[in-house]
Short mmCIF file of C-alpha atoms in Angstrom, two decimals:
data_model
loop_
_atom_site.label_atom_id
_atom_site.label_comp_id
_atom_site.label_asym_id
_atom_site.label_seq_id
_atom_site.Cartn_x
_atom_site.Cartn_y
_atom_site.Cartn_z
CA MET A 1 338.11 36.57 204.33
CA SER A 2 340.71 33.81 204.60
CA ARG A 3 338.06 31.60 206.19
CA LEU A 4 335.92 31.95 203.07
CA ARG A 5 338.75 31.11 200.64
CA LEU A 6 337.79 28.42 198.16
CA ASP A 7 339.62 25.11 198.33
CA PRO A 8 342.07 25.07 195.36
CA PHE A 9 340.82 21.62 194.42
CA VAL A 10 337.25 22.91 194.32
CA LEU A 11 338.47 25.73 192.04
CA ALA A 12 340.06 23.09 189.79
CA ILE A 13 336.76 21.18 189.70
CA LEU A 14 334.84 24.37 188.84
CA ALA A 15 337.35 25.11 186.06
CA THR A 16 336.86 21.58 184.73
CA VAL A 17 333.09 22.10 184.76
CA GLY A 18 333.66 25.30 182.76
CA VAL A 19 335.78 23.48 180.18
CA ALA A 20 333.16 20.72 179.88
CA THR A 21 330.47 23.36 179.42
CA LEU A 22 332.35 25.16 176.62
CA LEU A 23 334.09 22.14 175.06
CA PRO A 24 332.11 19.00 175.90
CA ALA A 25 333.35 15.65 174.63
CA SER A 26 331.01 13.85 172.28
CA GLY A 27 330.94 10.87 169.96
CA VAL A 28 334.13 8.84 169.69
CA VAL A 29 335.99 11.32 171.91
CA ALA A 30 333.38 10.87 174.64
CA ASP A 31 333.75 7.08 174.34
CA GLY A 32 337.50 7.46 174.80
CA PHE A 33 337.02 9.62 177.88
CA GLY A 34 334.52 7.07 179.21
CA THR A 35 337.11 4.29 178.92
CA ALA A 36 339.77 6.48 180.52
CA THR A 37 337.38 7.32 183.36
CA THR A 38 336.72 3.62 184.03
CA ILE A 39 340.47 2.98 184.27
CA ALA A 40 341.01 6.08 186.42
CA VAL A 41 338.28 5.07 188.88
CA GLY A 42 339.84 1.61 189.23
CA LEU A 43 343.27 3.16 189.86
CA LEU A 44 341.78 5.56 192.38
CA PHE A 45 340.23 2.79 194.47
CA PHE A 46 343.39 0.67 194.19
CA LEU A 47 345.33 3.56 195.75
CA TYR A 48 342.65 3.98 198.43
CA GLY A 49 343.05 0.32 199.33
CA ALA A 50 346.85 0.50 199.35
CA ARG A 51 346.86 3.58 201.61
CA LEU A 52 344.25 2.48 204.13
CA SER A 53 345.60 0.52 207.09
CA THR A 54 342.95 -2.06 207.90
CA GLN A 55 344.88 -3.08 211.00
CA GLU A 56 344.91 0.49 212.24
CA ALA A 57 341.16 0.68 211.79
CA LEU A 58 340.60 -2.64 213.56
CA ASP A 59 342.93 -1.66 216.42
CA GLY A 60 340.73 1.34 217.05
CA LEU A 61 337.63 -0.75 217.67
CA ARG A 62 338.14 -0.38 221.42
CA HIS A 63 336.45 3.02 220.90
CA TRP A 64 333.45 1.15 219.55
CA ARG A 65 330.89 3.53 221.08
CA LEU A 66 332.45 6.52 219.34
CA HIS A 67 332.69 4.68 216.01
CA ALA A 68 329.09 3.48 216.32
CA VAL A 69 327.89 7.08 216.76
CA VAL A 70 329.92 8.28 213.75
CA LEU A 71 328.70 5.41 211.55
CA GLY A 72 325.14 6.02 212.78
CA ALA A 73 325.38 9.70 211.82
CA THR A 74 326.92 8.86 208.43
CA PHE A 75 324.72 5.97 207.32
CA VAL A 76 321.50 6.42 209.36
CA LEU A 77 320.97 10.07 210.35
CA PHE A 78 322.22 11.55 207.08
CA PRO A 79 320.06 9.24 204.90
CA LEU A 80 316.97 9.97 207.02
CA LEU A 81 317.51 13.71 206.59
CA GLY A 82 318.22 13.12 202.91
CA LEU A 83 314.90 11.31 202.54
CA ALA A 84 313.09 14.23 204.18
CA LEU A 85 314.69 16.67 201.74
CA PHE A 86 314.06 14.28 198.84
CA ALA A 87 310.35 14.73 199.52
CA LEU A 88 310.50 18.41 198.50
CA PRO A 89 308.25 19.06 195.49
CA SER A 90 309.99 19.10 192.09
CA SER A 91 308.86 22.70 191.61
CA VAL A 92 311.18 23.60 194.51
CA LEU A 93 314.03 21.15 193.84
CA PRO A 94 314.19 19.27 190.51
CA ALA A 95 314.06 15.49 190.79
CA GLN A 96 317.68 14.87 189.76
CA LEU A 97 319.01 17.45 192.22
CA ALA A 98 316.86 15.87 194.94
CA ALA A 99 318.31 12.47 193.99
CA GLY A 100 321.77 14.05 194.21
CA VAL A 101 321.04 15.27 197.75
CA LEU A 102 319.97 11.75 198.72
CA PHE A 103 323.08 10.29 197.06
CA LEU A 104 325.21 12.78 199.02
CA ALA A 105 323.49 11.63 202.22
CA VAL A 106 324.51 7.97 201.80
CA LEU A 107 328.22 8.57 201.10
CA PRO A 108 330.99 7.77 203.61
CA SER A 109 332.83 10.40 205.60
CA THR A 110 336.00 12.10 204.43
CA VAL A 111 339.36 10.91 205.73
CA GLN A 112 341.88 13.73 205.33
CA SER A 113 339.71 16.72 206.27
CA SER A 114 338.04 14.88 209.18
CA ILE A 115 341.45 14.12 210.67
CA ALA A 116 342.83 17.59 209.91
CA PHE A 117 339.92 19.45 211.52
CA THR A 118 339.92 17.12 214.53
CA SER A 119 343.63 17.84 215.00
CA ILE A 120 343.15 21.62 214.72
CA ALA A 121 340.28 21.47 217.23
CA ARG A 122 342.37 19.36 219.66
CA GLY A 123 340.12 16.35 219.44
CA ASN A 124 340.94 12.64 219.60
CA VAL A 125 343.04 12.31 216.43
CA ALA A 126 343.70 8.58 216.81
CA ALA A 127 339.97 7.91 217.03
CA ALA A 128 339.37 10.19 214.03
CA ILE A 129 341.82 8.18 211.92
CA CYS A 130 340.10 4.92 212.87
CA SER A 131 336.57 6.25 212.53
CA ALA A 132 337.10 7.87 209.13
CA SER A 133 338.86 4.73 207.88
CA LEU A 134 336.01 2.50 209.08
CA SER A 135 333.49 4.81 207.43
CA ASN A 136 335.23 4.49 204.07
CA LEU A 137 335.58 0.72 204.41
CA ALA A 138 331.86 0.47 205.18
CA GLY A 139 330.96 2.88 202.39
CA ILE A 140 332.32 0.58 199.69
CA VAL A 141 329.43 -1.77 200.51
CA LEU A 142 326.81 0.40 202.26
CA THR A 143 326.64 3.28 199.77
CA PRO A 144 325.64 1.11 196.76
CA LEU A 145 323.18 -0.81 198.94
CA LEU A 146 321.56 2.38 200.23
CA VAL A 147 321.37 3.78 196.68
CA ALA A 148 319.62 0.58 195.59
CA LEU A 149 317.21 0.78 198.53
CA LEU A 150 316.41 4.49 198.49
CA LEU A 151 316.67 5.40 194.80
CA ALA A 152 315.46 2.19 193.17
CA GLY A 153 312.47 3.91 191.59
CA ASP A 154 314.41 6.85 190.16
CA GLY A 155 316.53 5.25 187.48
CA ALA A 156 319.35 4.55 189.91
CA GLY A 157 318.52 1.04 190.98
CA VAL A 158 321.50 -1.28 191.37
CA ASP A 159 320.70 -4.06 188.90
CA GLY A 160 322.92 -6.99 187.92
CA SER A 161 325.12 -4.97 185.56
CA ALA A 162 325.54 -2.21 188.15
CA VAL A 163 326.52 -4.76 190.80
CA LEU A 164 329.13 -6.16 188.42
CA GLY A 165 330.36 -2.62 187.76
CA ILE A 166 330.68 -1.94 191.48
CA VAL A 167 332.63 -5.16 191.98
CA LEU A 168 334.95 -4.61 189.01
CA GLN A 169 335.48 -0.85 189.29
CA LEU A 170 335.38 -0.25 193.04
CA LEU A 171 335.61 -3.32 195.21
CA ALA A 172 338.11 -5.43 193.25
CA PRO A 173 340.71 -2.62 192.91
CA PHE A 174 340.21 -1.69 196.57
CA VAL A 175 340.79 -5.30 197.72
CA ALA A 176 343.78 -5.58 195.38
CA GLY A 177 345.24 -2.44 196.93
CA GLN A 178 344.74 -3.85 200.43
CA LEU A 179 346.46 -7.11 199.43
CA ALA A 180 349.34 -5.23 197.79
CA ARG A 181 349.78 -2.85 200.73
CA ARG A 182 352.41 -5.02 202.44
CA TRP A 183 354.68 -4.64 199.42
CA ILE A 184 353.89 -1.14 198.14
CA GLY A 185 352.58 0.64 201.24
CA GLY A 186 355.98 2.13 202.08
CA TRP A 187 356.54 3.31 198.52
CA ILE A 188 353.09 4.93 198.41
CA SER A 189 353.74 6.74 201.70
CA ALA A 190 357.09 7.99 200.39
CA HIS A 191 355.48 9.31 197.19
CA ALA A 192 352.32 10.75 198.74
CA ALA A 193 352.59 14.14 196.99
CA PRO A 194 352.82 12.95 193.34
CA LEU A 195 350.21 10.25 193.97
CA LYS A 196 347.87 12.91 195.32
CA LEU A 197 348.08 14.50 191.87
CA VAL A 198 347.04 11.15 190.38
CA ASP A 199 344.06 11.05 192.76
CA ARG A 200 342.94 14.54 191.91
CA GLY A 201 343.61 14.14 188.20
CA SER A 202 341.40 11.04 188.19
CA ILE A 203 338.59 12.93 189.90
CA LEU A 204 338.89 15.85 187.46
CA LEU A 205 338.63 13.34 184.60
CA VAL A 206 335.46 11.95 186.18
CA VAL A 207 334.03 15.48 186.49
CA TYR A 208 334.84 16.38 182.88
CA THR A 209 333.29 13.17 181.53
CA ALA A 210 330.16 13.54 183.67
CA PHE A 211 329.53 17.18 182.84
CA SER A 212 330.30 16.65 179.14
CA ALA A 213 327.59 13.98 179.07
CA GLY A 214 325.26 16.41 180.81
CA MET A 215 325.92 19.10 178.21
CA THR A 216 325.30 16.78 175.26
CA GLU A 217 322.03 15.67 176.87
CA GLY A 218 320.97 19.28 177.49
CA ILE A 219 320.37 18.82 181.22
CA TRP A 220 321.64 22.30 182.14
CA HIS A 221 318.70 23.92 180.38
CA ARG A 222 316.51 22.48 183.12
CA LEU A 223 318.16 24.55 185.87
CA ASP A 224 317.92 28.21 186.76
CA LEU A 225 319.44 30.44 189.44
CA GLY A 226 316.48 29.86 191.75
CA HIS A 227 317.08 26.11 191.76
CA LEU A 228 320.76 26.63 192.57
CA LEU A 229 319.90 28.97 195.46
CA VAL A 230 317.42 26.44 196.83
CA LEU A 231 320.07 23.71 196.51
CA GLY A 232 322.53 25.86 198.47
CA ALA A 233 319.94 26.38 201.21
CA VAL A 234 319.17 22.65 201.31
CA CYS A 235 322.86 21.77 201.69
CA GLY A 236 323.21 24.39 204.43
CA VAL A 237 320.22 23.01 206.34
CA LEU A 238 321.53 19.45 205.99
CA LEU A 239 324.98 20.37 207.31
CA ALA A 240 323.59 22.48 210.19
CA ALA A 241 321.21 19.70 211.25
CA VAL A 242 323.95 17.06 211.36
CA LEU A 243 326.42 19.32 213.17
CA ALA A 244 323.78 20.12 215.79
CA ALA A 245 322.71 16.48 216.15
CA THR A 246 326.25 15.11 216.49
CA GLY A 247 327.28 17.83 218.93
CA TRP A 248 324.20 17.47 221.13
CA GLY A 249 324.12 13.66 220.84
CA ALA A 250 327.78 13.23 221.79
CA ARG A 251 327.28 15.41 224.85
CA ALA A 252 324.07 13.59 225.85
CA LEU A 253 325.87 10.23 225.56
CA GLY A 254 328.55 11.41 228.01
CA PHE A 255 331.58 11.47 225.71
CA ALA A 256 334.67 13.40 226.79
CA ARG A 257 335.36 16.71 225.03
CA ALA A 258 338.07 15.31 222.73
CA ASP A 259 335.78 12.47 221.65
CA ARG A 260 332.87 14.87 221.08
CA ILE A 261 335.05 16.89 218.72
CA THR A 262 335.92 13.72 216.79
CA ILE A 263 332.26 12.74 216.51
CA VAL A 264 331.26 16.18 215.22
CA PHE A 265 333.93 16.33 212.52
CA CYS A 266 333.86 12.68 211.40
CA GLY A 267 330.08 12.40 211.56
CA SER A 268 329.23 15.57 209.62
CA LYS A 269 331.37 15.13 206.49
CA LYS A 270 330.78 13.54 203.10
CA SER A 271 333.57 12.40 200.78
CA LEU A 272 333.92 14.09 197.41
CA ALA A 273 336.86 11.82 196.56
CA SER A 274 334.74 8.68 196.97
CA GLY A 275 331.42 10.15 195.85
CA LEU A 276 332.38 11.33 192.36
CA PRO A 277 333.81 7.98 191.19
CA MET A 278 330.93 6.06 192.80
CA ALA A 279 328.40 8.22 190.98
CA THR A 280 329.88 7.30 187.59
CA VAL A 281 329.35 3.61 188.39
CA LEU A 282 325.90 3.88 189.99
CA PHE A 283 324.19 6.35 187.63
CA GLY A 284 323.82 6.80 183.89
CA HIS A 285 326.19 9.24 182.15
CA ALA A 286 323.34 11.62 181.35
CA GLN A 287 322.38 11.82 185.05
CA VAL A 288 325.77 12.17 186.71
CA GLY A 289 326.29 15.90 186.15
CA LEU A 290 323.22 16.91 188.15
CA ILE A 291 323.54 14.06 190.64
CA VAL A 292 327.00 15.19 191.81
CA LEU A 293 326.19 18.92 191.90
CA PRO A 294 324.83 18.82 195.49
CA LEU A 295 327.96 16.91 196.61
CA MET A 296 330.28 19.51 195.08
CA LEU A 297 328.39 22.34 196.78
CA PHE A 298 328.16 20.51 200.12
CA HIS A 299 331.89 19.73 200.01
CA GLN A 300 332.89 23.39 199.81
CA LEU A 301 330.31 24.36 202.42
CA GLN A 302 331.54 21.76 204.90
CA LEU A 303 335.13 22.96 204.47
CA ILE A 304 334.23 26.59 205.19
CA VAL A 305 331.97 25.84 208.17
CA CYS A 306 334.18 23.17 209.75
CA ALA A 307 337.32 25.31 209.38
CA ALA A 308 335.63 28.06 211.40
CA LEU A 309 334.26 25.52 213.89
CA ALA A 310 337.69 23.91 214.36
CA ARG A 311 339.26 27.30 215.13
CA ARG A 312 336.50 27.96 217.65
CA TYR A 313 337.10 24.62 219.38
CA ALA A 314 340.85 25.28 219.44
CA ALA A 315 340.38 28.73 220.97
CA ALA A 316 338.05 27.31 223.64
CA SER A 317 340.62 24.61 224.46
CA ALA A 318 343.37 27.22 224.76
CA ASN A 319 341.20 29.29 227.13
CA ARG A 320 340.57 26.20 229.28
CA GLU A 321 344.31 25.63 229.61
CA LEU A 322 344.76 29.23 230.80
CA VAL A 323 342.24 28.84 233.60
CA PRO A 324 344.04 27.88 236.86
CA ALA A 325 343.14 24.43 238.23
#
């Protein structure tokens, strides 16, 4: 049962969704939350930039084949699978949920959980750090571009105002954080725990604002239990397909066991921490609630499955060490 335990942060997100459902912000209050969300998203990406060691990511480029496979899985394989699922008829998966699945597919990989699971599974941790960092650096640019390319006809096109929003809310704070890293990087590392609360508080604010807008627009009346079950199945199929493809592909390409583990864990994840703030910039407030629902479900699913997979890898590695040479 411990393997199926919900991530406490996911529980906090679900509680926030519940509050937004019962007590949604509207009118002037909603405008205030919208302004606060804009500021919180900027702060979030400033902290991402200040934490992320660009030099560390660049130093890891000697593993370019591994990073190329991870980036290919994240920004090529995932979107192709997302497009296939996006083609499901709206009677099976409503259009906004299908758009959410496609948005999920173009997001960068996670950083913390990719590294943690790679470490548990006895993979190449140094390569995981570099690969996950490169994925997030690339995602700042590639995710909005892929949204513009793949969802242009669904009310999510990146027009001039959206481009300006991306620059002001995501890219500019991120670059500012990178530039300030030399002066504040040590302080941020020393205060990682309280700053993590700032990160998560910002994301919860984004969730509350998004789902409040959804409630006031009445979008939840368009969903039923059947749609949610189909969405869960779709997320499960997407995760299983990528795990199988990265595992088989890494083996076929001749990577060592430790590198294969890194490819599987870094190439199969999608970042909730980056995805929720990006969604508020790229989509209208009335859309965001349904758009991010597949990401929230996929996030919990990937944690459960990858935790079990990491333990399995670790046990297999331990058994190998017990076998006499």
